[in-house]
Amino acid sequence: QPSLPIVDVVCELDPTECRCRDCGGEMGEMDGQFEESEEVDVVERSFRILRIKRKKYRCSCGTVIQTAPGPEKLIPGGRYSVGFATSVAIAKYADHMPLARQVRQMARAGLTVTTQTLWDQLFALGKHLGPSYQALRSVVLSSPVIGADETTWPLMEEGKTTRCWAWAVCRPDAVFYKIQPTRSEAGAAAVLRDFSGTVIADGYSAYTALRKTRKEAYEQPKLPLSEP
């Protein structure tokens, strides 16, 4: 495990055991001599409250007082750190851990929190990640060859579940997703509206229809300019 930190744990004899079992004499330490072994350990997650103390400064003229800035927050005046929101997002979207399960885990570590609070953190984090998402989309669509696919995506609303579609568009080193209410040509057009290149897909009719529509638009003869 080359990436794990190493912590030395020194085991010593109890003073009552520092007697030779043959002659009864006192046993002394052998300088720098150990019998070594290793074991993988775990450091349990814990939570803490950071008390933010922003220092105040004033000029000797007595007219200007300035306060040091505090740490950046996802929500102005919010109680949770950016790191907290990030850990919730990673657990949910990378490890597929529902928020209700995260709440139970956090309770075991001493933190009382609700699923609504975690949702609030995810919504705030999502707003900040919007520009990154758009930049990722631009990078993917700048490739001359991309892959595209779509799959059902249940959208749970109050009292019902609506079927939407998750469209995935990728290049060898990046991928972006877009949720659409339809799997039709209109859905494909919304996802690929800025792309002009080769799409590798499974032959689904929406891609064929989109290609035909674009080809017809490209080949449509241009109307002559009217005389002034």
Short mmCIF file of C-alpha atoms in Angstrom, two decimals:
data_model
loop_
_atom_site.label_atom_id
_atom_site.label_comp_id
_atom_site.label_asym_id
_atom_site.label_seq_id
_atom_site.Cartn_x
_atom_site.Cartn_y
_atom_site.Cartn_z
CA GLN A 1 0.00 0.00 0.00
CA PRO A 2 2.49 2.66 -1.15
CA SER A 3 0.00 5.55 -0.89
CA LEU A 4 -0.88 5.04 2.77
CA PRO A 5 0.92 7.02 5.48
CA ILE A 6 3.01 5.03 7.92
CA VAL A 7 2.65 5.61 11.67
CA ASP A 8 5.16 3.94 13.98
CA VAL A 9 3.70 2.25 17.05
CA VAL A 10 6.38 1.28 19.58
CA CYS A 11 5.51 -1.61 21.89
CA GLU A 12 7.39 -1.74 25.20
CA LEU A 13 7.65 -4.30 27.96
CA ASP A 14 5.85 -3.58 31.19
CA PRO A 15 8.38 -2.73 33.92
CA THR A 16 7.35 -5.88 35.79
CA GLU A 17 8.41 -7.93 32.79
CA CYS A 18 11.92 -6.43 32.52
CA ARG A 19 13.52 -9.25 34.50
CA CYS A 20 15.50 -12.11 33.00
CA ARG A 21 13.53 -15.30 33.34
CA ASP A 22 16.81 -17.26 33.72
CA CYS A 23 18.87 -15.25 36.20
CA GLY A 24 16.41 -12.64 37.45
CA GLY A 25 18.63 -9.74 36.35
CA GLU A 26 17.27 -6.45 35.00
CA MET A 27 16.91 -6.31 31.24
CA GLY A 28 17.94 -3.18 29.31
CA GLU A 29 16.80 -1.94 25.90
CA MET A 30 18.78 -2.93 22.82
CA ASP A 31 19.38 0.42 21.12
CA GLY A 32 17.55 0.66 17.76
CA GLN A 33 16.62 -3.01 17.76
CA PHE A 34 13.03 -3.93 16.90
CA GLU A 35 11.10 -6.84 15.51
CA GLU A 36 8.89 -5.15 12.90
CA SER A 37 5.61 -6.04 11.21
CA GLU A 38 2.81 -4.08 9.54
CA GLU A 39 -0.99 -4.04 9.70
CA VAL A 40 -3.58 -1.92 7.86
CA ASP A 41 -5.60 0.24 10.25
CA VAL A 42 -8.61 2.54 9.81
CA VAL A 43 -9.11 6.08 11.06
CA GLU A 44 -12.83 6.59 11.69
CA ARG A 45 -14.46 9.70 10.24
CA SER A 46 -15.35 12.38 12.74
CA PHE A 47 -17.04 15.76 12.65
CA ARG A 48 -16.10 18.99 14.36
CA ILE A 49 -17.37 22.54 14.70
CA LEU A 50 -15.00 25.19 13.40
CA ARG A 51 -15.41 28.38 15.41
CA ILE A 52 -14.56 31.08 12.88
CA LYS A 53 -12.94 34.06 14.60
CA ARG A 54 -12.38 36.90 12.16
CA LYS A 55 -9.91 39.39 13.54
CA LYS A 56 -10.76 43.09 13.54
CA TYR A 57 -8.27 45.84 12.70
CA ARG A 58 -8.47 49.56 13.16
CA CYS A 59 -6.41 52.53 12.15
CA SER A 60 -4.90 54.84 14.74
CA CYS A 61 -6.92 57.64 13.13
CA GLY A 62 -9.99 56.02 14.65
CA THR A 63 -12.15 56.20 11.52
CA VAL A 64 -11.54 52.87 9.75
CA ILE A 65 -12.22 49.36 11.08
CA GLN A 66 -11.59 46.31 8.89
CA THR A 67 -12.45 42.64 9.53
CA ALA A 68 -10.46 39.74 8.10
CA PRO A 69 -12.43 37.65 5.57
CA GLY A 70 -13.68 34.24 6.62
CA PRO A 71 -13.65 30.99 4.63
CA GLU A 72 -15.72 30.81 1.46
CA LYS A 73 -19.20 29.32 1.79
CA LEU A 74 -21.57 27.66 -0.65
CA ILE A 75 -24.53 29.36 1.02
CA PRO A 76 -24.05 32.87 2.47
CA GLY A 77 -24.19 32.53 6.24
CA GLY A 78 -24.40 28.74 5.91
CA ARG A 79 -23.45 26.43 8.75
CA TYR A 80 -21.66 23.74 6.70
CA SER A 81 -18.25 23.91 5.05
CA VAL A 82 -17.48 23.38 1.38
CA GLY A 83 -15.62 20.21 2.35
CA PHE A 84 -18.73 18.85 4.06
CA ALA A 85 -20.89 19.40 0.97
CA THR A 86 -18.22 17.84 -1.24
CA SER A 87 -18.06 14.69 0.90
CA VAL A 88 -21.86 14.33 0.71
CA ALA A 89 -21.77 14.65 -3.10
CA ILE A 90 -18.96 12.11 -3.49
CA ALA A 91 -20.76 9.60 -1.27
CA LYS A 92 -24.02 10.01 -3.20
CA TYR A 93 -22.87 10.26 -6.80
CA ALA A 94 -19.56 8.36 -6.81
CA ASP A 95 -20.46 5.69 -4.22
CA HIS A 96 -24.25 5.61 -4.81
CA MET A 97 -25.03 6.08 -1.12
CA PRO A 98 -28.55 7.49 -0.50
CA LEU A 99 -28.78 10.57 1.70
CA ALA A 100 -30.91 8.75 4.30
CA ARG A 101 -28.11 6.21 4.73
CA GLN A 102 -25.55 9.00 5.04
CA VAL A 103 -27.69 10.58 7.78
CA ARG A 104 -27.56 7.33 9.77
CA GLN A 105 -23.81 7.06 9.35
CA MET A 106 -23.31 10.65 10.47
CA ALA A 107 -25.49 10.06 13.52
CA ARG A 108 -23.20 7.22 14.60
CA ALA A 109 -20.29 9.67 14.41
CA GLY A 110 -22.14 12.20 16.59
CA LEU A 111 -23.60 14.57 13.97
CA THR A 112 -27.35 15.24 13.96
CA VAL A 113 -28.48 16.22 10.47
CA THR A 114 -31.50 15.71 8.16
CA THR A 115 -31.76 14.57 4.57
CA GLN A 116 -33.18 17.98 3.65
CA THR A 117 -30.00 19.64 4.94
CA LEU A 118 -27.91 17.35 2.76
CA TRP A 119 -30.12 18.11 -0.26
CA ASP A 120 -29.63 21.83 0.39
CA GLN A 121 -25.87 21.32 0.34
CA LEU A 122 -26.04 19.39 -2.95
CA PHE A 123 -28.22 22.05 -4.61
CA ALA A 124 -25.82 24.80 -3.53
CA LEU A 125 -22.81 22.80 -4.71
CA GLY A 126 -24.53 22.13 -8.04
CA LYS A 127 -24.96 25.85 -8.69
CA HIS A 128 -21.25 26.44 -8.18
CA LEU A 129 -20.36 23.53 -10.48
CA GLY A 130 -22.54 24.83 -13.32
CA PRO A 131 -19.69 26.62 -15.17
CA SER A 132 -17.48 23.53 -14.82
CA TYR A 133 -20.24 21.39 -16.35
CA GLN A 134 -20.58 23.74 -19.31
CA ALA A 135 -16.80 23.77 -19.80
CA LEU A 136 -16.73 19.95 -19.72
CA ARG A 137 -19.53 19.83 -22.30
CA SER A 138 -17.60 22.18 -24.59
CA VAL A 139 -14.48 20.03 -24.30
CA VAL A 140 -16.37 16.85 -25.22
CA LEU A 141 -18.17 18.45 -28.17
CA SER A 142 -14.91 19.89 -29.51
CA SER A 143 -13.73 16.37 -30.38
CA PRO A 144 -14.13 15.32 -34.04
CA VAL A 145 -15.44 11.89 -32.95
CA ILE A 146 -17.71 11.26 -29.97
CA GLY A 147 -19.81 8.45 -28.59
CA ALA A 148 -23.46 8.89 -27.61
CA ASP A 149 -26.00 6.73 -25.83
CA GLU A 150 -29.14 7.14 -23.76
CA THR A 151 -30.96 5.21 -21.05
CA THR A 152 -34.10 5.59 -18.96
CA TRP A 153 -33.92 7.85 -15.93
CA PRO A 154 -36.82 7.79 -13.42
CA LEU A 155 -37.64 11.25 -12.11
CA MET A 156 -39.42 10.97 -8.77
CA GLU A 157 -41.99 13.67 -8.10
CA GLU A 158 -44.61 13.95 -5.40
CA GLY A 159 -46.96 10.99 -5.79
CA LYS A 160 -45.59 9.78 -9.13
CA THR A 161 -42.52 8.78 -11.10
CA THR A 162 -41.91 10.27 -14.54
CA ARG A 163 -39.70 8.52 -17.06
CA CYS A 164 -36.98 10.74 -18.45
CA TRP A 165 -33.82 9.92 -20.38
CA ALA A 166 -30.17 10.29 -19.42
CA TRP A 167 -28.07 11.07 -22.49
CA ALA A 168 -24.33 10.35 -22.26
CA VAL A 169 -21.85 11.94 -24.66
CA CYS A 170 -18.19 11.01 -24.42
CA ARG A 171 -14.73 11.19 -25.87
CA PRO A 172 -11.81 8.98 -24.76
CA ASP A 173 -10.91 11.19 -21.78
CA ALA A 174 -14.19 12.86 -20.77
CA VAL A 175 -17.96 12.43 -20.61
CA PHE A 176 -20.95 14.62 -19.83
CA TYR A 177 -24.58 13.72 -19.13
CA LYS A 178 -27.83 15.53 -19.82
CA ILE A 179 -31.29 14.61 -18.56
CA GLN A 180 -33.98 15.05 -21.21
CA PRO A 181 -37.76 14.50 -21.06
CA THR A 182 -37.67 12.75 -24.44
CA ARG A 183 -35.69 10.20 -26.43
CA SER A 184 -36.80 11.63 -29.77
CA GLU A 185 -34.89 13.53 -32.41
CA ALA A 186 -35.62 16.71 -30.44
CA GLY A 187 -33.80 15.19 -27.47
CA ALA A 188 -30.80 14.24 -29.59
CA ALA A 189 -30.77 17.71 -31.14
CA ALA A 190 -30.80 19.37 -27.71
CA VAL A 191 -27.83 17.29 -26.57
CA LEU A 192 -25.80 17.55 -29.80
CA ARG A 193 -26.85 21.00 -30.99
CA ASP A 194 -23.28 22.39 -30.96
CA PHE A 195 -21.61 19.34 -32.50
CA SER A 196 -20.42 18.86 -36.07
CA GLY A 197 -18.46 15.67 -36.53
CA THR A 198 -18.85 11.92 -36.28
CA VAL A 199 -21.14 10.35 -33.67
CA ILE A 200 -20.64 6.68 -32.82
CA ALA A 201 -24.01 5.36 -31.63
CA ASP A 202 -26.12 2.20 -31.67
CA GLY A 203 -28.16 3.12 -34.75
CA TYR A 204 -31.15 4.37 -32.78
CA SER A 205 -33.58 6.20 -35.07
CA ALA A 206 -33.25 9.57 -33.28
CA TYR A 207 -29.63 9.87 -34.43
CA THR A 208 -30.54 8.85 -37.98
CA ALA A 209 -33.35 11.41 -38.08
CA LEU A 210 -31.07 14.15 -36.72
CA ARG A 211 -28.43 13.37 -39.34
CA LYS A 212 -31.03 13.54 -42.11
CA THR A 213 -32.44 16.84 -40.85
CA ARG A 214 -29.00 18.42 -40.66
CA LYS A 215 -28.02 17.09 -44.08
CA GLU A 216 -31.16 18.52 -45.65
CA ALA A 217 -30.57 21.88 -43.96
CA TYR A 218 -26.97 21.91 -45.21
CA GLU A 219 -27.89 20.96 -48.77
CA GLN A 220 -30.84 23.33 -49.05
CA PRO A 221 -30.13 25.78 -51.90
CA LYS A 222 -29.55 29.33 -50.89
CA LEU A 223 -32.07 31.88 -52.14
CA PRO A 224 -30.63 34.52 -54.48
CA LEU A 225 -30.20 37.94 -53.04
CA SER A 226 -32.95 40.38 -54.11
CA GLU A 227 -31.99 43.33 -56.24
CA PRO A 228 -31.66 46.63 -54.36
#
